[in-house]
Coordinates of C-alpha atoms in Angstrom, one line a residue:
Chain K
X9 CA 0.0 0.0 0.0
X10 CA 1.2 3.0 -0.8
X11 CA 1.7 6.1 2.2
X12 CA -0.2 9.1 1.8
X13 CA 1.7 12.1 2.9
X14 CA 0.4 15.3 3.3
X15 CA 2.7 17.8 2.8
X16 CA 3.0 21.6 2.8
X17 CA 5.7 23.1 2.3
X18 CA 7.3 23.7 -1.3
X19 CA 10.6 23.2 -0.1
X20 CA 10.1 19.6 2.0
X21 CA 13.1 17.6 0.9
X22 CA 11.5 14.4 0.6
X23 CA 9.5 16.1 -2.9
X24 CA 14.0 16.6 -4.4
X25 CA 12.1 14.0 -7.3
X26 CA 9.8 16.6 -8.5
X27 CA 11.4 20.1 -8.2
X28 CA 12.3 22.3 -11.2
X29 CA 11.3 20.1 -14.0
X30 CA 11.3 22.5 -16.5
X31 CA 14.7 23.3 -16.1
X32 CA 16.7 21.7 -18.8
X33 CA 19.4 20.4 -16.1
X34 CA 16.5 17.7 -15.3
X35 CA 17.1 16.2 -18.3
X36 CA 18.2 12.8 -18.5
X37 CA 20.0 13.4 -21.3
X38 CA 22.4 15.7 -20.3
X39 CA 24.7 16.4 -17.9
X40 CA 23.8 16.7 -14.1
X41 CA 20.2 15.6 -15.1
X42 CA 18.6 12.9 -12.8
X43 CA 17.8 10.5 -15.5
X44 CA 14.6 9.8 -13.6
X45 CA 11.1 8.6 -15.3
X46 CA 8.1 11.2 -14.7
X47 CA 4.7 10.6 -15.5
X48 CA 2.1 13.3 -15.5
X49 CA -1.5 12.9 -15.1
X50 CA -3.9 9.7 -13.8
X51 CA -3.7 8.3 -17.8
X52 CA 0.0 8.0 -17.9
X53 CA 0.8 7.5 -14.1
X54 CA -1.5 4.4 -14.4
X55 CA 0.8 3.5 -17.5
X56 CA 3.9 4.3 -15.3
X57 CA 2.5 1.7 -12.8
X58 CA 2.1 -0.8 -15.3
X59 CA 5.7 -0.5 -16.4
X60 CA 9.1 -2.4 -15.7
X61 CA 10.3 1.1 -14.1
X62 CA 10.4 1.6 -10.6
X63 CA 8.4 4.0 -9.1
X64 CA 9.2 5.7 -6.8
X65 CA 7.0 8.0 -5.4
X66 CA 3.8 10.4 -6.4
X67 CA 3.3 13.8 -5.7
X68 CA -0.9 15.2 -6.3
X69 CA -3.6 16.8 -5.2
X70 CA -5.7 14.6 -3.1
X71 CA -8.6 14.1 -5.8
X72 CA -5.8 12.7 -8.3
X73 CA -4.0 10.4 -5.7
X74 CA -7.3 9.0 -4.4
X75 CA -7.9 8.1 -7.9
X76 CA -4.9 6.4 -8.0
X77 CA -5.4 4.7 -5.0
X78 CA -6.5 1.2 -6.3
X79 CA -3.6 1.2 -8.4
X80 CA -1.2 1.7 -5.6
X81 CA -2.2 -1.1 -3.5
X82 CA 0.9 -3.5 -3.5
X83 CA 3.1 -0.5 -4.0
X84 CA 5.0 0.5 -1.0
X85 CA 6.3 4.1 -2.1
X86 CA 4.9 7.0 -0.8
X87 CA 2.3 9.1 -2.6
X88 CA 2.6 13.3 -1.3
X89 CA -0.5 15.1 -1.3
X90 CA -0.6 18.8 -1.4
X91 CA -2.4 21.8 -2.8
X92 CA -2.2 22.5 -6.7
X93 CA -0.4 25.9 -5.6
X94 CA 2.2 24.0 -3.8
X95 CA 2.7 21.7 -6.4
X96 CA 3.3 24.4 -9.0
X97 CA 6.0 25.6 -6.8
X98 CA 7.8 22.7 -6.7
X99 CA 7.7 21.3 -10.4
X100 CA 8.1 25.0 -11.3
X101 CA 5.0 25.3 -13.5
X102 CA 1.2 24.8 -13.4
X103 CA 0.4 21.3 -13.5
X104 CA -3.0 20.9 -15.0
X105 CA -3.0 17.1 -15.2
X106 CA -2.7 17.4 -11.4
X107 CA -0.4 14.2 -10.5
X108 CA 3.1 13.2 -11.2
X109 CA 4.8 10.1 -10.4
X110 CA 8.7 9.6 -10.2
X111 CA 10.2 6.2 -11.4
X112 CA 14.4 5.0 -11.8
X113 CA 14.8 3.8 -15.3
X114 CA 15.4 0.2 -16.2
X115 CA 17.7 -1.7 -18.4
X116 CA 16.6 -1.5 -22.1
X117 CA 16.5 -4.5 -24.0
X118 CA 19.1 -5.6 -26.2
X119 CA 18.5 -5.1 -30.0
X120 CA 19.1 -9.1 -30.1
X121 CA 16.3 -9.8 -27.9
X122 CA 14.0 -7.0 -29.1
X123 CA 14.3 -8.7 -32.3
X124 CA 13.8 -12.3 -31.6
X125 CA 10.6 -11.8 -30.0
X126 CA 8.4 -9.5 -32.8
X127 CA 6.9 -9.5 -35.9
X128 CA 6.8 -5.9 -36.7
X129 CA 9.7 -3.2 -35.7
X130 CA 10.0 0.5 -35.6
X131 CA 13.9 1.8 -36.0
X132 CA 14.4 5.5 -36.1
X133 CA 17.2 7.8 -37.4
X134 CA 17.6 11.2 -36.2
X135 CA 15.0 12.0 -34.6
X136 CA 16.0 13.9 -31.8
X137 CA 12.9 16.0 -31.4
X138 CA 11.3 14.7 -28.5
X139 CA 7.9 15.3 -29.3
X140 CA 7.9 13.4 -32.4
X141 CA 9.4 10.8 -30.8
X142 CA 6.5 10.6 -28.1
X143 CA 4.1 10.7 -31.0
X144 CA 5.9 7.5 -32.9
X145 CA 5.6 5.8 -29.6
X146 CA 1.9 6.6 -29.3
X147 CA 1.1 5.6 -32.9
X148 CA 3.2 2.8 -32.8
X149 CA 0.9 1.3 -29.8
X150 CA -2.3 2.3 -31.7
X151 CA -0.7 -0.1 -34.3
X152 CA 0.2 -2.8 -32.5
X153 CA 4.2 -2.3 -33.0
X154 CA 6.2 -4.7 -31.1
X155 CA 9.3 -2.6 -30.3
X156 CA 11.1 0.8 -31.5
X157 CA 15.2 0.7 -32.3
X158 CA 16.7 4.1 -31.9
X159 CA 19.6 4.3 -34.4
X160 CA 22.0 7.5 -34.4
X161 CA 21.0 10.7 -33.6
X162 CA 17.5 10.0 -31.6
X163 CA 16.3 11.7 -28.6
X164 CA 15.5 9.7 -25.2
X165 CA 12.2 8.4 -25.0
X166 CA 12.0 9.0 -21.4
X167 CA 12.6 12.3 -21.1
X168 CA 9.0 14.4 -19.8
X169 CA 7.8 15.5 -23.4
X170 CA 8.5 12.5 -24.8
X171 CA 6.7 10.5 -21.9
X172 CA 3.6 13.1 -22.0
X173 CA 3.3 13.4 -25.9
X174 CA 3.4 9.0 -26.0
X175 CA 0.0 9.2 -23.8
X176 CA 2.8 7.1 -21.8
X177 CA 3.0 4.3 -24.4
X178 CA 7.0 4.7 -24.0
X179 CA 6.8 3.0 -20.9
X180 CA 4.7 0.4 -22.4
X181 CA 6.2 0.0 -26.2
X182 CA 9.3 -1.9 -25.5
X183 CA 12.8 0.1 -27.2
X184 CA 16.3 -0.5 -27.4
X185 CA 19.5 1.4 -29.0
X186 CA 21.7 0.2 -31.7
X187 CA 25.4 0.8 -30.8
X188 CA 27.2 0.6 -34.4
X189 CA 24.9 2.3 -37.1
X190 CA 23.8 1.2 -39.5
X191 CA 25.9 -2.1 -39.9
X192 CA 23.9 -3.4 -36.7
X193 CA 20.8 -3.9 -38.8
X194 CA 22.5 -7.0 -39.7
X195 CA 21.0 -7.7 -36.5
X196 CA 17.3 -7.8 -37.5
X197 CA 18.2 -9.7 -41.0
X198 CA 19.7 -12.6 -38.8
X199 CA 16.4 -12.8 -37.3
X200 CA 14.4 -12.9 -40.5
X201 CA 13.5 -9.5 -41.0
X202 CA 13.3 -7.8 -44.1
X203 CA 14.1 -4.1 -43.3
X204 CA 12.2 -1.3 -45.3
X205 CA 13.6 2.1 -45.4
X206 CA 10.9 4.9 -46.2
X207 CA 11.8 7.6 -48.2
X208 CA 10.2 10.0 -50.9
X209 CA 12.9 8.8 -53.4
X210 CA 11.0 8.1 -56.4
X211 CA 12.8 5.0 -56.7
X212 CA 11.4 4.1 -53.7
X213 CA 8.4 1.9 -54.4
X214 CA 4.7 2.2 -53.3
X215 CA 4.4 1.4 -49.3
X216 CA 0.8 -0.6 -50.6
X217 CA 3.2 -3.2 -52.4
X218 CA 5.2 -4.0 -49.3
X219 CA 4.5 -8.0 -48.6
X220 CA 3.1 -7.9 -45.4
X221 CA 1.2 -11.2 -44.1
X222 CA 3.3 -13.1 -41.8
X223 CA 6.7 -11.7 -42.8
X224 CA 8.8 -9.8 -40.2
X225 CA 9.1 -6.0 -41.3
X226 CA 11.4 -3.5 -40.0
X227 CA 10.5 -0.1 -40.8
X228 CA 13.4 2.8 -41.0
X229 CA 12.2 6.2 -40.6
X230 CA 14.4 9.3 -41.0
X231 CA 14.4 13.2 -39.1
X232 CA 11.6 15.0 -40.6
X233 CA 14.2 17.4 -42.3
X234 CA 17.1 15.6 -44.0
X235 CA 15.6 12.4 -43.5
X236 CA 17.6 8.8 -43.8
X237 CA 20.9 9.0 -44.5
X238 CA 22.3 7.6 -47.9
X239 CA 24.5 5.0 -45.4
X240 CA 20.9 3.6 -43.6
X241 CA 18.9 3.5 -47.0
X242 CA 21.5 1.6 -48.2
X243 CA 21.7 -0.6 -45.4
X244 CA 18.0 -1.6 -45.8
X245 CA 16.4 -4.5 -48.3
X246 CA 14.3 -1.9 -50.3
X247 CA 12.9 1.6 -50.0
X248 CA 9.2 2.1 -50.0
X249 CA 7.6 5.5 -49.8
X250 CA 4.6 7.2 -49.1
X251 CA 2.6 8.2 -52.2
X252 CA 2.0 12.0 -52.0
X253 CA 0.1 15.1 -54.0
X254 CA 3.0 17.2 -55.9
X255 CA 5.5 19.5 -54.3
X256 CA 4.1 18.8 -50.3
X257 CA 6.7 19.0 -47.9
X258 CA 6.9 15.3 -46.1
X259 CA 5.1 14.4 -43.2
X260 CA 6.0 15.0 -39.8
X261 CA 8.1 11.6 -39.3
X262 CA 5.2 10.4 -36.5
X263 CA 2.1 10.8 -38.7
X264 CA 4.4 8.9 -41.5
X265 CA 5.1 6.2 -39.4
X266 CA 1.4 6.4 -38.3
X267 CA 0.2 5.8 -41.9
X268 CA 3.2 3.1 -42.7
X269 CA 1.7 1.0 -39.5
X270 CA -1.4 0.9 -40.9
X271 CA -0.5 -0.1 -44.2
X272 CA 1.0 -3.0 -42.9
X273 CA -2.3 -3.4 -40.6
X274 CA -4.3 -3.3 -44.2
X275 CA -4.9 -6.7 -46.4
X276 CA -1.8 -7.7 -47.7
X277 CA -1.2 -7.2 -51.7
X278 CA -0.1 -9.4 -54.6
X279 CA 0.7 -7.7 -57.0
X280 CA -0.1 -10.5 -59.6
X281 CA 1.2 -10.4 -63.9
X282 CA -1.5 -8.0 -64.9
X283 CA -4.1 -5.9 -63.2
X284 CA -6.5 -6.7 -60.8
X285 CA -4.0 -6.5 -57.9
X286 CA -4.8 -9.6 -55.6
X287 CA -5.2 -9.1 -51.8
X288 CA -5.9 -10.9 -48.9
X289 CA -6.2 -10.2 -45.1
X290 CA -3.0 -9.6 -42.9
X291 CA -4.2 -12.1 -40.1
Chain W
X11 CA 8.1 45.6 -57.7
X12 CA 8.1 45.5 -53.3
X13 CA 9.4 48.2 -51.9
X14 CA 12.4 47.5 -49.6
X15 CA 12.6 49.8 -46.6
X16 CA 14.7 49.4 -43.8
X17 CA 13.9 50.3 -40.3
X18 CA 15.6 50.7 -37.0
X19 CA 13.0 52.2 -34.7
X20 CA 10.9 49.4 -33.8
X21 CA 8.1 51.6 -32.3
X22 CA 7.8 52.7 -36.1
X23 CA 4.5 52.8 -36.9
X24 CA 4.8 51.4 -40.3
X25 CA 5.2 47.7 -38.2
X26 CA 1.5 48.0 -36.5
X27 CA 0.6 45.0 -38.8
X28 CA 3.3 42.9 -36.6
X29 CA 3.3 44.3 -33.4
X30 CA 2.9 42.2 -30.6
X31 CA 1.6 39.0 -32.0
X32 CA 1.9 36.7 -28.9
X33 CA -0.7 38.3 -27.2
X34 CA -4.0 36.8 -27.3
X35 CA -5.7 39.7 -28.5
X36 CA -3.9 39.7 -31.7
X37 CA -6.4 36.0 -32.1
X38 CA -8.3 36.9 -35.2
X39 CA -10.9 34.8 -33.9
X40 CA -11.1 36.8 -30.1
X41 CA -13.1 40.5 -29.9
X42 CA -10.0 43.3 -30.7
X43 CA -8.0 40.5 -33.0
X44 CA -6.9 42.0 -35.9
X45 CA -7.8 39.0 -38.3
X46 CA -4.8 39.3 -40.3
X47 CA -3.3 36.2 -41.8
X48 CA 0.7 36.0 -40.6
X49 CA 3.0 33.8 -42.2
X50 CA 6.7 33.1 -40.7
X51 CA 9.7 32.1 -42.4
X52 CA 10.0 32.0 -46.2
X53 CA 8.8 28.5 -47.3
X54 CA 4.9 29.3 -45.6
X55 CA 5.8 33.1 -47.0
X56 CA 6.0 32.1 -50.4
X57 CA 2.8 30.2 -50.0
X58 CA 1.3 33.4 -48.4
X59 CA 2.8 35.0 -51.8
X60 CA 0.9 31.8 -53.9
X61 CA -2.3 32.5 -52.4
X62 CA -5.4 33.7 -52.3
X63 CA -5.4 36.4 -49.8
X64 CA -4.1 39.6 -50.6
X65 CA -0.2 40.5 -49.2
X66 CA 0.1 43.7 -47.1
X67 CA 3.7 43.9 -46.3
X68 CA 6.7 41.7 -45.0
X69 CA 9.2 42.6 -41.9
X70 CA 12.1 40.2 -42.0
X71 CA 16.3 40.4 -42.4
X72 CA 18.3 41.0 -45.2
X73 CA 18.9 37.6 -45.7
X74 CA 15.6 36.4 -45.8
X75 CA 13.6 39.2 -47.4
X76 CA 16.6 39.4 -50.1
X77 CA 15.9 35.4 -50.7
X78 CA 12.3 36.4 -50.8
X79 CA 13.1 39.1 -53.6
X80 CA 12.1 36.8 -56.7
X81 CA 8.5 35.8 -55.5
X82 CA 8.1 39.4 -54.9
X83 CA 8.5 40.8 -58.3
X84 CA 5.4 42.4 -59.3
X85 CA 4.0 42.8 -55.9
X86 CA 3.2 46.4 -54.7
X87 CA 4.4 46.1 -51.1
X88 CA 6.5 47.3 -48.2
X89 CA 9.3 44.7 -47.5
X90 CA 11.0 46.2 -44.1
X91 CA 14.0 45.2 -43.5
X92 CA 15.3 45.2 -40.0
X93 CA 17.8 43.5 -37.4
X94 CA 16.7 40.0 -35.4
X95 CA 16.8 42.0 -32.3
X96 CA 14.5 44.8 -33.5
X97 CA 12.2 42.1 -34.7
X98 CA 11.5 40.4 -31.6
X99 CA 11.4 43.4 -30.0
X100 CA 8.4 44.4 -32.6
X101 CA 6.6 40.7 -32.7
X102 CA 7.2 40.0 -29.0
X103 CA 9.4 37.2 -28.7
X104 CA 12.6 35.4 -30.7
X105 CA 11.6 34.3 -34.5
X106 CA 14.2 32.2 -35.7
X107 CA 12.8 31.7 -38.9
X108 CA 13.8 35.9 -39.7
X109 CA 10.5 37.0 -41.7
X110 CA 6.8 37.5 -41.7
X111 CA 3.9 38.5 -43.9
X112 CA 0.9 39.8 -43.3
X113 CA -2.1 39.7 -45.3
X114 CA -5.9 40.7 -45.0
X115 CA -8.4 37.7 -45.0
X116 CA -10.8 36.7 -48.3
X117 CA -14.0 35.4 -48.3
X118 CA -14.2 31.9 -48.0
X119 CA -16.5 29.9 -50.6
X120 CA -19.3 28.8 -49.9
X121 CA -20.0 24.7 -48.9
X122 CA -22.0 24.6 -52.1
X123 CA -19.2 25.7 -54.2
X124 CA -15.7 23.6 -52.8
X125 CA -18.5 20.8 -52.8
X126 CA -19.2 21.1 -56.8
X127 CA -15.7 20.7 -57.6
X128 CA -14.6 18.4 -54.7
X129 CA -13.8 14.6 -55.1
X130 CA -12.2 14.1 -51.7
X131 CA -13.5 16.4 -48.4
X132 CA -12.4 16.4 -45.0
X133 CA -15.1 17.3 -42.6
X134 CA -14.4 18.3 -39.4
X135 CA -16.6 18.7 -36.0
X136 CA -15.3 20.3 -32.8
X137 CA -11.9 20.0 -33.7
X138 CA -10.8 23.4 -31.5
X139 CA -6.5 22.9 -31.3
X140 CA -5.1 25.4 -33.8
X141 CA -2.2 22.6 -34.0
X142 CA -4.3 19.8 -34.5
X143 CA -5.9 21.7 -37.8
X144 CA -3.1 23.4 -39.1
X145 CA -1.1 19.5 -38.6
X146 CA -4.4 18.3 -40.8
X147 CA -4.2 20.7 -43.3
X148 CA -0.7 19.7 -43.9
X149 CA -1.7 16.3 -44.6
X150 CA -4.7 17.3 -46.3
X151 CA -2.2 18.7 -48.8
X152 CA 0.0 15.9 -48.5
X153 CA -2.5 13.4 -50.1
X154 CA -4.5 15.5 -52.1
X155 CA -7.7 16.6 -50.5
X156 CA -9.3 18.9 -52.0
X157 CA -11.1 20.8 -49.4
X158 CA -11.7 21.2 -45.7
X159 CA -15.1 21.8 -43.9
X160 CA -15.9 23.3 -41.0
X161 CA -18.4 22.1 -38.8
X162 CA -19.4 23.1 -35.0
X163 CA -16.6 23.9 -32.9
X164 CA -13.3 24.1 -34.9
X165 CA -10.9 26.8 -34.2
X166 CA -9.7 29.4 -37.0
X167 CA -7.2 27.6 -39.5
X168 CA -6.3 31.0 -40.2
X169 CA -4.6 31.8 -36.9
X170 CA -0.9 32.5 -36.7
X171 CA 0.1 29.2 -35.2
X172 CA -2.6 26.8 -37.9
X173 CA -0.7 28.6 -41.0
X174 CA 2.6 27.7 -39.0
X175 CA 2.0 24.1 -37.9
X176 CA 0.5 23.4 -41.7
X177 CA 3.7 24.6 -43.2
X178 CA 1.4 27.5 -44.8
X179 CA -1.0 24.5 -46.6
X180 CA -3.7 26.2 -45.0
X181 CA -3.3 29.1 -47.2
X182 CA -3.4 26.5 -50.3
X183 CA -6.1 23.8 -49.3
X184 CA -9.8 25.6 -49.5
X185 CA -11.9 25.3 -46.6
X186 CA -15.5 26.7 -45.8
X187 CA -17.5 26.7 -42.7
X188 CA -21.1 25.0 -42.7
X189 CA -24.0 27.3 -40.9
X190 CA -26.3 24.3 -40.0
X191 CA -24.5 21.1 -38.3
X192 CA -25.4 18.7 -39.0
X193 CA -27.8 19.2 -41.1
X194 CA -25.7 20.8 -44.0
X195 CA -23.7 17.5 -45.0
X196 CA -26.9 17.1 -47.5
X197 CA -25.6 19.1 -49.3
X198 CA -22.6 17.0 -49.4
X199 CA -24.8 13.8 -50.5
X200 CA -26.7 16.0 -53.0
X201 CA -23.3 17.0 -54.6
X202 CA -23.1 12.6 -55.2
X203 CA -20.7 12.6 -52.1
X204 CA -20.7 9.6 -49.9
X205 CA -20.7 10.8 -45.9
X206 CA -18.4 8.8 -43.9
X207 CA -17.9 9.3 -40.2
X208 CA -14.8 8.3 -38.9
X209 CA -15.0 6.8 -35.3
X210 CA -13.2 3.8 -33.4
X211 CA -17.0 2.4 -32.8
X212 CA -17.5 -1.4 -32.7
X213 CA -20.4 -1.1 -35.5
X214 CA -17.9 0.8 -37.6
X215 CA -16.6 -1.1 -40.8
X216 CA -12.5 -0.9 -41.4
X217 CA -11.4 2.1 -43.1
X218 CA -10.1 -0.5 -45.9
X219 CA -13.7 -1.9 -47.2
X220 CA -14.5 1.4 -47.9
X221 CA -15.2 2.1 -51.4
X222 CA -12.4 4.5 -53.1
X223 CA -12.2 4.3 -56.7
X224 CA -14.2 7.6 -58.6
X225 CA -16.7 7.9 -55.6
X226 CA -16.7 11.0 -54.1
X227 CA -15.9 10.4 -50.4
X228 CA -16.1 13.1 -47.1
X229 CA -14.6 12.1 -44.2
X230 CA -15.9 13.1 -41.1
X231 CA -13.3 13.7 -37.8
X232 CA -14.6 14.5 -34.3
X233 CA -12.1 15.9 -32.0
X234 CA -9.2 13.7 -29.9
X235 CA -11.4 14.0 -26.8
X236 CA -15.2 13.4 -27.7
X237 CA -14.9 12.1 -31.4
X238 CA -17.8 13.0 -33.0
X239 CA -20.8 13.6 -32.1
X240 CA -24.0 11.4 -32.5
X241 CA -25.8 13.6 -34.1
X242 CA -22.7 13.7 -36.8
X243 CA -22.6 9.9 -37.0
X244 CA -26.1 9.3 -37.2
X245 CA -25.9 12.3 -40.2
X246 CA -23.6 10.7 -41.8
X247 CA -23.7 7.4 -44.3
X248 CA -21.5 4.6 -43.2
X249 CA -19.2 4.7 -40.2
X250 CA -15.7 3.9 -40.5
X251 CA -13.0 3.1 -38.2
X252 CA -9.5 2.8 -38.3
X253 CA -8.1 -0.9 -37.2
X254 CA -5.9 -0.4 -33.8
X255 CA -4.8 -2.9 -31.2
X256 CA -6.7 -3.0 -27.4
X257 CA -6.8 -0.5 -25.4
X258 CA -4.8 2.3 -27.2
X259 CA -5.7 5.9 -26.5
X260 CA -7.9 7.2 -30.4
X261 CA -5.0 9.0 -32.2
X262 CA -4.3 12.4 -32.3
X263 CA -7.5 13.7 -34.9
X264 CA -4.4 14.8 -37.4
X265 CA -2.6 11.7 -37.5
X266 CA -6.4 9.4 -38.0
X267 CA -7.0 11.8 -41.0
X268 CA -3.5 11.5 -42.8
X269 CA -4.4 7.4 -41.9
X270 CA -7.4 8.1 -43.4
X271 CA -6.9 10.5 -46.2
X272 CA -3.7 7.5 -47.1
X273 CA -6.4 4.7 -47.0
X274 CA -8.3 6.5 -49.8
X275 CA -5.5 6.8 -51.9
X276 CA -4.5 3.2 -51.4
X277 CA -5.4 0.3 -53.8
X278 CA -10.0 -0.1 -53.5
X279 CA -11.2 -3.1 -52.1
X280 CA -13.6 -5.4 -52.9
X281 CA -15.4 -7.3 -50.2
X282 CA -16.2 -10.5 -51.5
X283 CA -18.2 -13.3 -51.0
X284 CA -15.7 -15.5 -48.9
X285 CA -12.0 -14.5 -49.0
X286 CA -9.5 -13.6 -50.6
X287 CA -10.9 -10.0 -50.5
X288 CA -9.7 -8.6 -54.0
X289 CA -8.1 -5.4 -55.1
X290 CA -8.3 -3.0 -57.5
X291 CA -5.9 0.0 -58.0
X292 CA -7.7 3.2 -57.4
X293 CA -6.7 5.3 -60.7

């Protein structure tokens, strides 16, 4: 069960995991930042306690943490109550979701063992925008993706944005990093997957015509700007693109990877000596 | 020709069409807004430039406004050139992107008209997040819808930060606003358009058995919150819903339509009697 502690004042030293959050020093990702997960709001604190990370305390307004109550039984960390005023003191911002929850991180997977256990695999390049990256994590739940690969260049997942943004699907939507890039995607073709790098090269051909079915897929998706690099489209089996109207700029890399997931989700197509095109149903 | 005129006073009154553009009272769409359409940087400039709505002036630096110089042939308007720091000073906060333009609104056709010449429509009910719509008109763009609707409840895809999100599509992609929700989607269906209401509801056929081809097709998104309304989906013909795993959070109402709008451009599909389904390509 967790312990409900009311607290006061802004400056109580047991509330060191939620203070100053907006300040960039908090971040994980660079020096002096505590590397620590935080979830904000019930939605995503709920996701938090679903998670391999351990959690380590909560810090709301009483109607929040009572609403979390049934989701703390079991969990013996404790859970701060205090005014919204209070609370805005200490993260250093109005909190309108109202509750946050602190968690250590965990070890990631390796890329081995991310990729001996799916079917369907996000791996990203560049994208080191942490909002995007929160959005591919969401989609990539919506779509039933088994696991993201960060390849050079990518932001942390578990930084605050990112967490928020995901709806907290990065906690659930398991991730690992490649070390050497690109030659590591050697990696997912020992394990039987056929990796697909999506570009608007016109040589690139139409994302519909990717075999889906049963195969394994491994989709590559570049920084919305200078996307892939020459080395990680080369790297891949085949380059598929997204067909678009005219001189449009690309999509924001999330909403491409949104639409690529659910062309793989879509009945699988033949493409058979002569028209009709053949399909049939994914699963 | 545009007239280039520098400027070093940033109280200069010539720069009232760009003063102080954070503040909410400069919301077209809130009582003392100016309603002026302001594009930043010089892609969503030149689309300012492209379009329909008629160019008052530009404030930006050397560099950009001289890289601007070619699009402005022919155009009878003050181009001020100033520093960065005088610009921020005028606009009210840091614009890295180093130009604007301001232009006066048009009138918007009427749902009648876009509808005559439409073959693809987005339609789109309480969707209130400047972001959200500018992000849709962007992938509007991106696969070739030809017009946006308005129904209850959607914020002004002319405000500063819709034209920005959109990459300036907003300024390209028609839109119109429907008086009588929901009631004015007949006029969709008398125009031969087929009303579909996108919504993550049980009853709701997959997004891939709907019928693409030459039909004309409007797509109906509610908002991320709510989704649409009932009185929406009982307006409109068929409900559709896009295939996602469990328990997943809808998607962001920008990312469904670019899933959506993607869907239609995609191979049509044939339900047949017993499987396999079978395909046709859509052009």
């Amino acid at each position: 069960m967790a312990h409900v502690i009311e607290i006061d004042d802004p400056d109580d030293g047991r509330l060191a995991d939620f203070r100053d959050l907006s300040t960039a020093d908090r971040r994980p990702d660079r020096p002096g930042g505590r590397g620590l997960v935080i979830a904000e709001g019930v939605v995503v604190v709920r996701r938090l306690l679903a998670s391999p990370y351990p959690v380590r305390g909560l810090l709301g307004v009483r109607r929040r943490i009572d609403a979390l109550l049934p989701d703390l039984a079991g969990l013996d960390v404790p859970a701060y109550v205090t005014s919204a005023a209070v609370m805005a003191e200490v993260v250093g911002f109005h909190l309108n979701r109202g509750v946050l929850a602190a968690a250590d991180r965990a070890p990631q997977p390796e890329v081995e063992a991310l990729a001996a256990g799916a079917r369907r695999l996000a791996v990203l390049e560049g994208v080191g925008d942490h909002e995007n990256l929160g959005a591919l994590f969401r989609n990539a739940a919506a779509f039933g993706i088994d696991g993201v690969l960060l390849g050079a260049g990518c932001a942390d997942p578990l930084y605050r944005r990112s967490v928020r943004v995901s709806m907290g699907h990065v906690l659930r939507v398991p991730f690992g990093r490649f070390t050497a890039w690109p030659q590591e995607l050697d990696v997912l073709r020992r394990h039987g997957f056929r990796v697909v790098a999506l570009t608007p090269g016109r040589s690139a051909i139409p994302l519909a015509e990717l075999t889906g079915g049963d195969e394994r897929l491994a989709l590559l998706f570049g920084s919305e700007g200078p996307g892939l690099s020459e080395a990680a489209i080369a790297a891949a089996d085949v380059a598929a693109r997204i067909p678009m109207t005219g001189d449009v700029d690309s999509l924001n890399v999330a909403t491409a990877a949104a639409v690529a997931f659910y062309a793989l989700t879509a009945p699988r197509l033949e493409t058979a000596p002569g028209n009709p095109v053949r399909a049939r149903s994914a699963r």
